[in-house]
Amino acid sequence: MTVINPIEEAEALADKLSGLDLADRLSLVAGLGGRVVFTTSLGIEDQVITAEIGTHRLPIDVVTLQTGRLFPETLALIDETESQYDIHIARYEPEQADIDAYATKYGMNGFYESVEARHACCGVRKLKPLARALAGATIWITGLRRGQSANRAETPFAEYDAERHLLKVNPLADWDIDKIKAFVADNGVPVNPLHARGYPSIGCEPCTRAIKPGEPERAGRWWWEQDEKRECGLHVAEEAASIVAQQ
Ligand code: SF4
């Protein structure tokens, strides 16, 4: 019996994906079998993927992490996107008991006080719901792009996520923001109005600000932190494990 090494499997898939357009990348992945999950933050990249899933009726579960701290514009966009593409976007929310425990320990907005407190909040509101969203999934699709930050400059088309035991596929890894915007304009894809107000990257309302001209795309996320690797843990496997372990 041939034992398939998941890392080699991911590398082979990445090679196949590199030569395809976006719709074919998603079709190929959807056809691999098992539960395929796309996690959307409703950001402009994710809207491009959702548009392709909806337009081509691909068998991919579209889910979002409804953290309870999202912008009203983001919440409205969830509904608008479902309506435009006749799809369901499953909302995964934090447990109230976890939110209460966080508030007791750190305060509801304690994430401004320390990196530890911020990671704990992301753990409660994002990582634990993400774990539920990905339960039983064999493939996880994301909208990560190499151009989003120095931290994401090496993003592959496919990689093995050893923490979650699944293949992680990043079909927009080689797209730049101009290509994203052109796709949106050409295809009438609904996007968050905050993008036009200086928010290229949109997360939770208290943790996202508009950026200044020339700043990196993700400079408005957790702007009060100095660490160059400001992430919520969703896409940093080792960090995710440690954050979840803190909860
Ligand atoms: S982005 Fe901010 S509000 Fe949202 S989960 Fe993380 S720390 Fe909490």
Coordinates of N, CA and C and ligand atoms in Angstrom, one line a residue:
M1 N 0.8 -1.2 0.0 CA 0.0 0.0 0.0 C 0.9 1.2 0.0
T2 N 0.5 2.2 -0.8 CA 1.3 3.5 -0.9 C 0.8 4.4 0.2
V3 N 1.7 4.9 1.0 CA 1.4 5.8 2.1 C 1.7 7.2 1.5
I4 N 0.6 8.1 1.5 CA 0.8 9.4 0.9 C 1.2 10.4 2.1
N5 N 2.4 11.0 1.8 CA 2.9 12.0 2.7 C 2.1 13.3 2.5
P6 N 1.4 13.8 3.6 CA 0.5 15.0 3.3 C 1.3 16.2 2.9
I7 N 2.5 16.3 3.3 CA 3.3 17.5 2.9 C 3.6 17.4 1.4
E8 N 4.0 16.2 0.9 CA 4.2 16.0 -0.5 C 2.9 16.2 -1.3
E9 N 1.8 15.7 -0.7 CA 0.5 15.9 -1.3 C 0.2 17.3 -1.5
A10 N 0.5 18.2 -0.5 CA 0.2 19.6 -0.6 C 1.1 20.2 -1.7
E11 N 2.3 19.8 -1.8 CA 3.2 20.4 -2.8 C 2.8 20.0 -4.2
A12 N 2.3 18.8 -4.4 CA 1.9 18.4 -5.7 C 0.6 19.2 -6.1
L13 N -0.3 19.4 -5.1 CA -1.5 20.2 -5.3 C -1.1 21.6 -5.7
A14 N -0.2 22.2 -5.0 CA 0.3 23.5 -5.2 C 0.8 23.7 -6.7
D15 N 1.5 22.7 -7.1 CA 2.0 22.7 -8.5 C 0.9 22.7 -9.5
K16 N -0.1 21.9 -9.3 CA -1.3 21.8 -10.2 C -2.0 23.2 -10.2
L17 N -2.2 23.7 -9.0 CA -3.0 25.0 -8.9 C -2.3 26.1 -9.6
S18 N -1.0 26.1 -9.6 CA -0.3 27.3 -10.1 C -0.6 27.6 -11.5
G19 N -0.9 26.6 -12.3 CA -1.2 26.9 -13.7 C -2.6 27.1 -14.1
L20 N -3.5 27.2 -13.1 CA -4.9 27.4 -13.4 C -5.4 28.8 -13.0
D21 N -6.6 29.1 -13.6 CA -7.2 30.4 -13.2 C -8.0 30.1 -11.9
L22 N -8.6 31.1 -11.4 CA -9.2 31.0 -10.1 C -10.4 30.0 -10.1
A23 N -11.2 30.1 -11.0 CA -12.4 29.2 -11.1 C -11.9 27.8 -11.2
D24 N -10.9 27.5 -12.0 CA -10.4 26.1 -12.1 C -9.7 25.7 -10.8
R25 N -9.0 26.6 -10.2 CA -8.4 26.2 -8.9 C -9.4 25.8 -7.9
L26 N -10.5 26.5 -7.8 CA -11.6 26.2 -6.8 C -12.3 24.9 -7.2
S27 N -12.5 24.7 -8.5 CA -13.2 23.5 -9.0 C -12.4 22.3 -8.7
L28 N -11.1 22.4 -9.0 CA -10.2 21.3 -8.7 C -10.3 20.9 -7.2
V29 N -10.1 21.9 -6.4 CA -10.1 21.6 -4.9 C -11.5 21.1 -4.5
A30 N -12.6 21.6 -5.0 CA -13.9 21.2 -4.6 C -14.1 19.7 -5.0
G31 N -13.4 19.3 -6.0 CA -13.6 17.9 -6.5 C -12.7 16.9 -5.9
L32 N -11.9 17.3 -4.9 CA -11.0 16.4 -4.3 C -11.7 15.5 -3.3
G33 N -12.9 15.8 -2.9 CA -13.6 15.0 -1.9 C -13.5 15.5 -0.5
G34 N -14.3 14.9 0.4 CA -14.3 15.4 1.8 C -15.0 16.7 1.9
R35 N -15.0 17.2 3.1 CA -15.6 18.5 3.4 C -14.6 19.6 3.1
V36 N -15.0 20.5 2.2 CA -14.2 21.6 1.8 C -14.8 22.9 2.4
V37 N -14.0 23.6 3.1 CA -14.5 24.8 3.8 C -13.8 26.1 3.4
F38 N -14.5 27.1 3.1 CA -13.9 28.4 2.8 C -14.3 29.4 3.9
T39 N -13.3 29.9 4.6 CA -13.6 30.9 5.7 C -13.4 32.3 5.1
T40 N -14.5 33.0 5.2 CA -14.5 34.4 4.7 C -14.6 35.4 5.8
S41 N -13.8 36.5 5.7 CA -13.9 37.6 6.6 C -14.7 38.7 5.9
L42 N -15.2 38.5 4.7 CA -15.9 39.4 3.9 C -15.0 40.5 3.3
G43 N -13.7 40.4 3.5 CA -12.8 41.3 2.9 C -12.8 41.2 1.4
I44 N -12.2 42.1 0.7 CA -12.3 42.1 -0.8 C -11.8 40.9 -1.4
E45 N -10.7 40.3 -0.9 CA -10.2 39.1 -1.5 C -11.2 37.9 -1.3
D46 N -11.7 37.9 -0.1 CA -12.6 36.8 0.2 C -13.9 36.9 -0.7
Q47 N -14.3 38.1 -0.9 CA -15.5 38.3 -1.8 C -15.3 37.8 -3.2
V48 N -14.0 37.9 -3.7 CA -13.7 37.3 -5.0 C -13.9 35.8 -5.0
I49 N -13.4 35.2 -4.0 CA -13.6 33.7 -3.9 C -15.1 33.3 -3.7
T50 N -15.8 34.1 -2.8 CA -17.2 33.8 -2.7 C -18.0 33.9 -4.0
A51 N -17.6 34.9 -4.7 CA -18.3 35.2 -6.0 C -18.1 34.0 -6.9
E52 N -16.9 33.4 -7.0 CA -16.6 32.3 -7.9 C -17.4 31.0 -7.3
I53 N -17.4 30.8 -6.0 CA -18.1 29.7 -5.5 C -19.6 29.8 -5.8
G54 N -20.1 31.0 -5.6 CA -21.6 31.2 -5.9 C -21.9 31.1 -7.3
T55 N -21.1 31.7 -8.2 CA -21.4 31.7 -9.6 C -21.3 30.4 -10.2
H56 N -20.3 29.6 -9.8 CA -20.1 28.2 -10.4 C -20.8 27.1 -9.5
R57 N -21.5 27.5 -8.5 CA -22.3 26.6 -7.6 C -21.3 25.4 -7.2
L58 N -20.2 25.8 -6.6 CA -19.2 24.8 -6.2 C -19.6 24.2 -4.8
P59 N -19.4 22.9 -4.6 CA -19.7 22.3 -3.3 C -18.7 22.6 -2.2
I60 N -18.7 23.9 -1.8 CA -17.8 24.3 -0.8 C -18.6 25.1 0.2
D61 N -18.4 24.7 1.5 CA -19.1 25.3 2.6 C -18.4 26.7 2.9
V62 N -19.2 27.8 2.8 CA -18.7 29.1 3.1 C -19.1 29.5 4.5
V63 N -18.1 29.8 5.3 CA -18.4 30.1 6.7 C -17.7 31.4 7.1
T64 N -18.2 32.1 8.1 CA -17.5 33.3 8.6 C -17.5 33.2 10.2
L65 N -16.6 33.9 10.7 CA -16.5 34.0 12.2 C -17.2 35.3 12.7
Q66 N -18.3 35.1 13.2 CA -19.1 36.3 13.7 C -18.7 36.5 15.1
T67 N -17.6 37.3 15.2 CA -17.0 37.5 16.5 C -17.8 38.3 17.5
G68 N -18.8 38.9 17.1 CA -19.6 39.8 18.0 C -19.0 41.2 18.0
R69 N -17.9 41.5 17.4 CA -17.3 42.8 17.4 C -17.1 43.3 16.0
L70 N -17.8 42.8 15.0 CA -17.6 43.2 13.6 C -18.3 44.6 13.4
F71 N -17.8 45.2 12.3 CA -18.4 46.5 11.9 C -19.8 46.2 11.4
P72 N -20.8 47.2 11.6 CA -22.1 47.0 11.0 C -22.0 46.8 9.5
E73 N -21.1 47.5 8.8 CA -20.9 47.3 7.4 C -20.6 45.9 7.0
T74 N -19.8 45.2 7.8 CA -19.5 43.8 7.5 C -20.7 42.9 7.7
L75 N -21.5 43.2 8.7 CA -22.7 42.4 9.0 C -23.7 42.5 7.8
A76 N -23.8 43.8 7.3 CA -24.7 44.0 6.2 C -24.2 43.3 5.0
L77 N -22.9 43.3 4.8 CA -22.4 42.6 3.6 C -22.6 41.1 3.6
I78 N -22.6 40.5 4.8 CA -22.9 39.1 4.8 C -24.3 38.8 4.2
D79 N -25.3 39.6 4.6 CA -26.6 39.4 4.1 C -26.7 39.7 2.6
E80 N -26.0 40.8 2.2 CA -26.0 41.2 0.8 C -25.4 40.1 -0.1
T81 N -24.3 39.5 0.4 CA -23.6 38.5 -0.4 C -24.4 37.2 -0.5
E82 N -25.1 36.9 0.5 CA -25.9 35.7 0.5 C -27.0 35.9 -0.6
S83 N -27.6 37.1 -0.5 CA -28.7 37.3 -1.5 C -28.2 37.4 -2.9
Q84 N -27.1 38.0 -3.1 CA -26.6 38.2 -4.5 C -26.2 36.8 -5.2
Y85 N -25.6 36.0 -4.4 CA -25.2 34.7 -4.9 C -26.0 33.5 -4.6
D86 N -27.1 33.8 -3.9 CA -28.0 32.7 -3.5 C -27.3 31.6 -2.8
I87 N -26.5 32.0 -1.8 CA -25.7 31.0 -1.0 C -26.0 31.2 0.5
H88 N -25.6 30.3 1.3 CA -25.7 30.4 2.7 C -24.2 30.6 3.3
I89 N -24.1 31.6 4.1 CA -22.8 31.8 4.8 C -23.0 31.5 6.2
A90 N -22.4 30.4 6.7 CA -22.7 29.9 8.1 C -21.9 30.8 9.0
R91 N -22.6 31.3 10.1 CA -21.9 32.2 11.1 C -21.5 31.3 12.3
Y92 N -20.2 31.4 12.6 CA -19.8 30.7 13.8 C -19.4 31.7 14.9
E93 N -20.1 31.6 16.0 CA -20.0 32.6 17.1 C -19.3 32.1 18.3
P94 N -18.7 33.0 19.1 CA -18.1 32.6 20.3 C -19.1 32.1 21.4
E95 N -18.7 31.3 22.3 CA -19.6 30.9 23.4 C -19.7 32.0 24.4
Q96 N -20.9 32.2 24.9 CA -21.2 33.3 25.8 C -20.4 33.1 27.1
A97 N -20.2 31.8 27.5 CA -19.5 31.6 28.8 C -18.0 32.0 28.6
D98 N -17.5 31.8 27.4 CA -16.1 32.2 27.1 C -15.9 33.7 27.1
I99 N -16.9 34.4 26.6 CA -16.9 35.8 26.6 C -17.0 36.4 28.0
D100 N -17.8 35.8 28.8 CA -18.0 36.2 30.2 C -16.7 36.0 31.0
A101 N -16.1 34.8 30.7 CA -14.8 34.5 31.5 C -13.7 35.5 31.0
Y102 N -13.7 35.8 29.8 CA -12.7 36.8 29.3 C -12.9 38.2 29.9
A103 N -14.2 38.6 29.9 CA -14.5 39.9 30.5 C -14.1 40.0 32.0
T104 N -14.4 38.9 32.7 CA -14.0 38.9 34.1 C -12.5 39.0 34.3
K105 N -11.8 38.3 33.5 CA -10.3 38.3 33.7 C -9.6 39.5 33.2
Y106 N -10.1 40.0 32.0 CA -9.3 41.1 31.3 C -10.1 42.4 31.1
G107 N -11.4 42.3 31.3 CA -12.3 43.4 30.9 C -12.7 43.2 29.4
M108 N -13.9 43.7 29.1 CA -14.4 43.4 27.7 C -13.5 43.9 26.6
N109 N -12.8 45.1 26.9 CA -11.8 45.6 25.9 C -10.4 45.5 26.4
G110 N -10.1 44.4 27.1 CA -8.8 44.2 27.7 C -7.7 44.0 26.7
F111 N -8.1 43.7 25.4 CA -7.1 43.4 24.4 C -6.2 44.6 24.1
Y112 N -6.5 45.8 24.5 CA -5.6 46.9 24.3 C -4.4 46.9 25.3
E113 N -4.6 46.2 26.4 CA -3.6 46.2 27.5 C -2.4 45.4 27.3
S114 N -2.5 44.3 26.6 CA -1.3 43.4 26.4 C -1.5 42.5 25.2
V115 N -0.4 42.0 24.7 CA -0.5 41.0 23.6 C -1.2 39.8 24.1
E116 N -0.9 39.4 25.3 CA -1.5 38.2 25.9 C -3.0 38.3 26.0
A117 N -3.5 39.5 26.4 CA -4.9 39.7 26.5 C -5.6 39.8 25.1
R118 N -4.8 40.3 24.2 CA -5.4 40.3 22.8 C -5.5 38.9 22.2
H119 N -4.4 38.2 22.4 CA -4.4 36.8 21.9 C -5.6 36.0 22.6
A120 N -5.8 36.3 23.8 CA -6.9 35.5 24.5 C -8.2 35.9 23.9
C121 N -8.4 37.2 23.6 CA -9.7 37.6 23.0 C -9.9 36.9 21.6
C122 N -8.8 37.0 20.8 CA -8.9 36.3 19.5 C -9.1 34.8 19.7
G123 N -8.6 34.2 20.7 CA -8.8 32.8 21.0 C -10.2 32.5 21.2
V124 N -10.9 33.3 22.0 CA -12.3 33.1 22.4 C -13.2 33.4 21.2
R125 N -12.9 34.5 20.5 CA -13.9 35.0 19.5 C -13.6 34.5 18.1
K126 N -12.3 34.0 17.9 CA -12.0 33.6 16.5 C -11.5 32.1 16.5
L127 N -10.5 31.8 17.3 CA -9.9 30.5 17.2 C -10.8 29.3 17.6
K128 N -11.5 29.5 18.7 CA -12.4 28.4 19.1 C -13.6 28.2 18.1
P129 N -14.2 29.3 17.7 CA -15.2 29.2 16.6 C -14.6 28.6 15.3
L130 N -13.4 29.0 15.0 CA -12.8 28.4 13.8 C -12.6 26.9 13.9
A131 N -12.2 26.4 15.1 CA -12.1 25.0 15.3 C -13.4 24.3 15.0
R132 N -14.5 24.9 15.4 CA -15.8 24.3 15.2 C -16.2 24.4 13.7
A133 N -15.8 25.5 13.1 CA -16.1 25.6 11.6 C -15.4 24.6 10.8
L134 N -14.2 24.3 11.2 CA -13.4 23.3 10.4 C -13.5 21.9 10.9
A135 N -14.4 21.6 11.8 CA -14.5 20.2 12.3 C -14.9 19.3 11.1
G136 N -14.2 18.3 10.9 CA -14.5 17.3 9.9 C -14.1 17.8 8.5
A137 N -13.4 18.9 8.4 CA -13.0 19.4 7.1 C -11.7 18.7 6.6
T138 N -11.6 18.4 5.3 CA -10.3 17.9 4.8 C -9.5 19.0 4.1
I139 N -10.2 20.0 3.7 CA -9.6 21.1 3.0 C -10.1 22.4 3.5
W140 N -9.2 23.4 3.7 CA -9.5 24.7 4.2 C -9.1 25.7 3.2
I141 N -10.0 26.5 2.6 CA -9.6 27.5 1.6 C -9.6 28.9 2.3
T142 N -8.6 29.7 2.0 CA -8.5 31.0 2.6 C -8.2 32.0 1.4
G143 N -8.4 33.3 1.8 CA -8.1 34.4 0.8 C -6.7 35.0 1.0
L144 N -5.8 34.3 1.6 CA -4.5 34.9 1.9 C -3.8 35.2 0.6
R145 N -3.1 36.4 0.6 CA -2.3 36.8 -0.6 C -0.9 37.1 -0.1
R146 N 0.1 36.9 -1.0 CA 1.5 37.2 -0.7 C 1.7 38.7 -0.5
G147 N 0.9 39.5 -1.1 CA 1.1 41.0 -1.1 C 0.5 41.6 0.1
Q148 N -0.2 40.9 1.0 CA -0.9 41.5 2.1 C 0.1 42.0 3.2
S149 N 1.2 41.3 3.4 CA 2.1 41.8 4.4 C 3.4 41.0 4.2
A150 N 4.5 41.5 4.8 CA 5.8 40.7 4.8 C 5.6 39.3 5.4
N151 N 4.7 39.3 6.3 CA 4.5 38.0 7.0 C 3.9 36.9 6.1
R152 N 3.2 37.4 5.1 CA 2.5 36.5 4.1 C 3.2 36.4 2.8
A153 N 4.4 36.9 2.7 CA 5.1 37.0 1.4 C 5.4 35.6 0.8
E154 N 5.5 34.5 1.6 CA 5.8 33.2 1.1 C 4.6 32.3 1.0
T155 N 3.4 32.9 1.1 CA 2.2 32.0 1.1 C 2.2 31.1 -0.1
P156 N 2.1 29.8 0.1 CA 2.0 28.8 -1.1 C 0.6 28.7 -1.5
F157 N 0.4 28.0 -2.7 CA -1.0 27.7 -3.1 C -1.6 26.7 -2.2
A158 N -0.8 25.8 -1.7 CA -1.4 24.7 -0.9 C -0.3 24.3 0.1
E159 N -0.7 24.0 1.3 CA 0.2 23.6 2.4 C -0.5 22.6 3.3
Y160 N 0.3 21.8 4.0 CA -0.3 20.9 5.0 C -0.4 21.6 6.4
D161 N -1.6 21.7 7.0 CA -1.7 22.3 8.3 C -1.7 21.2 9.3
A162 N -0.5 21.0 9.9 CA -0.3 19.9 10.8 C -1.1 20.0 12.1
E163 N -1.3 21.2 12.5 CA -2.1 21.4 13.7 C -3.6 20.9 13.5
R164 N -4.1 21.2 12.4 CA -5.5 20.9 12.1 C -5.7 19.7 11.3
H165 N -4.6 19.1 10.8 CA -4.7 17.9 10.0 C -5.5 18.0 8.8
L166 N -5.2 19.1 8.0 CA -6.0 19.3 6.8 C -5.1 20.0 5.8
L167 N -5.5 20.0 4.5 CA -4.8 20.8 3.5 C -5.4 22.2 3.5
K168 N -4.5 23.2 3.5 CA -4.9 24.6 3.5 C -4.6 25.1 2.1
V169 N -5.6 25.6 1.4 CA -5.4 26.1 0.0 C -5.6 27.6 0.0
N170 N -4.7 28.3 -0.7 CA -4.7 29.7 -0.8 C -4.7 30.1 -2.3
P171 N -5.9 30.0 -2.9 CA -6.0 30.2 -4.4 C -5.7 31.6 -4.9
L172 N -5.6 32.6 -4.0 CA -5.3 33.9 -4.4 C -3.9 34.3 -4.1
A173 N -3.1 33.3 -3.7 CA -1.7 33.6 -3.2 C -0.9 34.5 -4.2
D174 N -1.1 34.4 -5.5 CA -0.3 35.2 -6.4 C -1.1 36.4 -7.0
W175 N -2.2 36.7 -6.5 CA -3.0 37.8 -7.0 C -2.5 39.1 -6.3
D176 N -2.4 40.2 -7.0 CA -2.1 41.5 -6.3 C -3.4 42.2 -6.2
I177 N -3.3 43.3 -5.4 CA -4.6 44.0 -5.1 C -5.2 44.7 -6.4
D178 N -4.4 45.0 -7.4 CA -5.0 45.6 -8.6 C -5.8 44.5 -9.3
K179 N -5.3 43.3 -9.3 CA -6.1 42.2 -10.0 C -7.4 41.9 -9.2
I180 N -7.3 42.0 -7.9 CA -8.5 41.8 -7.1 C -9.6 42.9 -7.4
K181 N -9.1 44.1 -7.5 CA -10.0 45.2 -7.7 C -10.6 45.2 -9.1
A182 N -9.8 44.7 -10.1 CA -10.3 44.6 -11.5 C -11.4 43.5 -11.5
F183 N -11.2 42.4 -10.8 CA -12.2 41.3 -10.8 C -13.5 41.8 -10.2
V184 N -13.4 42.5 -9.1 CA -14.6 43.1 -8.4 C -15.3 44.0 -9.4
A185 N -14.6 44.9 -10.0 CA -15.3 45.9 -10.9 C -15.9 45.2 -12.1
D186 N -15.2 44.2 -12.7 CA -15.7 43.5 -13.9 C -16.9 42.6 -13.6
N187 N -17.0 42.2 -12.4 CA -18.0 41.1 -12.1 C -19.1 41.6 -11.1
G188 N -19.1 42.9 -10.8 CA -20.1 43.5 -9.9 C -20.1 42.8 -8.5
V189 N -19.0 42.5 -8.0 CA -18.9 41.8 -6.7 C -19.1 42.8 -5.6
P190 N -20.1 42.5 -4.7 CA -20.3 43.5 -3.6 C -19.1 43.5 -2.6
V191 N -18.7 44.7 -2.2 CA -17.6 44.8 -1.3 C -17.9 45.7 -0.1
N192 N -17.1 45.6 0.9 CA -17.3 46.4 2.1 C -17.1 47.9 1.8
P193 N -18.0 48.8 2.1 CA -17.8 50.2 1.8 C -16.6 50.8 2.6
L194 N -16.2 50.1 3.7 CA -15.0 50.6 4.4 C -13.7 50.6 3.6
H195 N -13.6 49.7 2.6 CA -12.4 49.7 1.8 C -12.2 51.0 1.2
A196 N -13.3 51.7 0.8 CA -13.1 53.0 0.1 C -12.8 54.1 1.1
R197 N -12.9 53.8 2.4 CA -12.6 54.8 3.4 C -11.3 54.5 4.1
G198 N -10.4 53.8 3.4 CA -9.0 53.6 3.9 C -8.8 52.4 4.7
Y199 N -9.7 51.4 4.6 CA -9.5 50.1 5.4 C -9.3 49.0 4.4
P200 N -8.1 48.7 3.9 CA -7.9 47.6 3.0 C -8.1 46.3 3.7
S201 N -7.8 46.2 5.0 CA -7.9 45.0 5.8 C -8.9 45.3 6.9
I202 N -10.0 44.5 7.0 CA -11.1 44.8 7.9 C -11.3 43.6 8.9
G203 N -11.1 43.8 10.2 CA -11.4 42.8 11.1 C -12.5 43.3 12.1
C204 N -12.2 43.0 13.4 CA -13.2 43.5 14.4 C -13.1 45.0 14.5
E205 N -14.2 45.7 14.8 CA -14.2 47.1 14.8 C -13.3 47.8 15.8
P206 N -13.2 47.3 17.1 CA -12.3 48.0 18.0 C -10.8 47.7 17.7
C207 N -10.5 46.8 16.8 CA -9.1 46.5 16.5 C -8.6 46.8 15.1
T208 N -9.4 47.6 14.4 CA -9.1 48.0 13.0 C -9.2 49.5 12.8
R209 N -8.2 50.1 12.2 CA -8.4 51.5 11.9 C -8.0 51.7 10.4
A210 N -8.3 52.9 9.8 CA -7.9 53.2 8.5 C -6.4 53.3 8.4
I211 N -5.8 53.1 7.3 CA -4.4 53.3 7.1 C -4.1 54.6 6.4
K212 N -2.8 55.0 6.5 CA -2.4 56.2 5.8 C -1.8 55.8 4.4
P213 N -1.8 56.7 3.5 CA -1.2 56.4 2.2 C 0.3 55.9 2.4
G214 N 0.6 54.8 1.7 CA 1.9 54.2 1.8 C 2.1 53.2 2.9
E215 N 1.2 53.1 3.8 CA 1.3 52.1 4.9 C 1.0 50.7 4.3
P216 N 1.6 49.6 4.9 CA 1.2 48.3 4.5 C -0.3 48.0 4.6
E217 N -0.8 47.1 3.8 CA -2.2 46.8 3.8 C -2.8 46.5 5.2
R218 N -2.0 45.8 6.0 CA -2.5 45.3 7.3 C -2.1 46.2 8.5
A219 N -1.5 47.4 8.2 CA -1.0 48.2 9.2 C -2.1 48.7 10.2
G220 N -3.4 48.7 9.7 CA -4.5 49.1 10.6 C -5.0 48.1 11.5
R221 N -4.5 46.9 11.4 CA -4.9 45.8 12.3 C -4.1 45.8 13.6
W222 N -4.7 45.8 14.8 CA -4.0 45.9 16.1 C -2.8 46.9 16.0
W223 N -3.2 48.1 15.6 CA -2.2 49.1 15.3 C -1.4 49.5 16.5
W224 N -1.9 49.3 17.7 CA -1.2 49.7 18.9 C -0.1 48.8 19.3
E225 N 0.0 47.6 18.6 CA 1.1 46.6 18.9 C 2.3 46.9 18.0
Q226 N 3.5 46.7 18.5 CA 4.7 46.9 17.7 C 5.2 45.7 16.9
D227 N 4.8 44.6 17.4 CA 5.2 43.3 16.8 C 5.0 43.3 15.3
E228 N 6.0 42.9 14.5 CA 5.8 42.8 13.1 C 4.9 41.7 12.6
K229 N 4.7 40.7 13.5 CA 3.9 39.6 13.2 C 2.5 39.7 13.8
R230 N 1.8 40.8 13.6 CA 0.5 40.9 14.1 C -0.5 40.1 13.3
E231 N -0.9 39.0 13.9 CA -1.9 38.1 13.3 C -2.9 37.7 14.5
C232 N -4.0 37.2 14.1 CA -5.0 36.7 15.1 C -4.8 35.3 15.5
G233 N -3.8 34.6 14.8 CA -3.6 33.2 15.1 C -4.3 32.3 14.2
L234 N -5.2 32.8 13.4 CA -5.9 31.9 12.4 C -5.0 31.2 11.4
H235 N -4.0 32.0 11.0 CA -3.1 31.5 10.0 C -1.6 31.3 10.5
V236 N -1.5 31.2 11.8 CA -0.2 30.9 12.4 C -0.3 29.7 13.3
A237 N 0.0 28.6 12.7 CA -0.4 27.3 13.4 C 0.2 27.2 14.8
E238 N 1.5 27.5 15.0 CA 2.1 27.3 16.3 C 1.5 28.3 17.3
E239 N 1.2 29.5 16.8 CA 0.6 30.5 17.7 C -0.8 30.1 18.1
A240 N -1.5 29.6 17.1 CA -2.9 29.1 17.3 C -2.9 28.1 18.4
A241 N -2.0 27.1 18.3 CA -2.0 26.1 19.3 C -1.8 26.6 20.7
S242 N -0.9 27.6 20.8 CA -0.6 28.1 22.2 C -1.8 29.0 22.7
I243 N -2.4 29.7 21.7 CA -3.5 30.6 22.1 C -4.7 29.7 22.6
V244 N -5.0 28.7 21.8 CA -6.1 27.8 22.2 C -5.8 27.2 23.6
A245 N -4.6 26.8 23.8 CA -4.2 26.2 25.0 C -4.4 27.1 26.3
Q246 N -4.3 28.4 26.0 CA -4.5 29.4 27.1 C -6.0 29.5 27.6
Q247 N -6.9 29.0 26.7 CA -8.3 29.3 27.0 C -8.8 28.3 28.1
Ligands
SF4_1 S1 -9.6 41.3 16.6 FE1 -9.9 42.4 18.6 S2 -12.1 42.2 19.2 FE2 -11.6 40.7 17.5 S3 -11.2 38.8 18.5 FE3 -9.2 39.7 18.2 S4 -8.8 41.0 20.0 FE4 -11.0 40.4 20.1

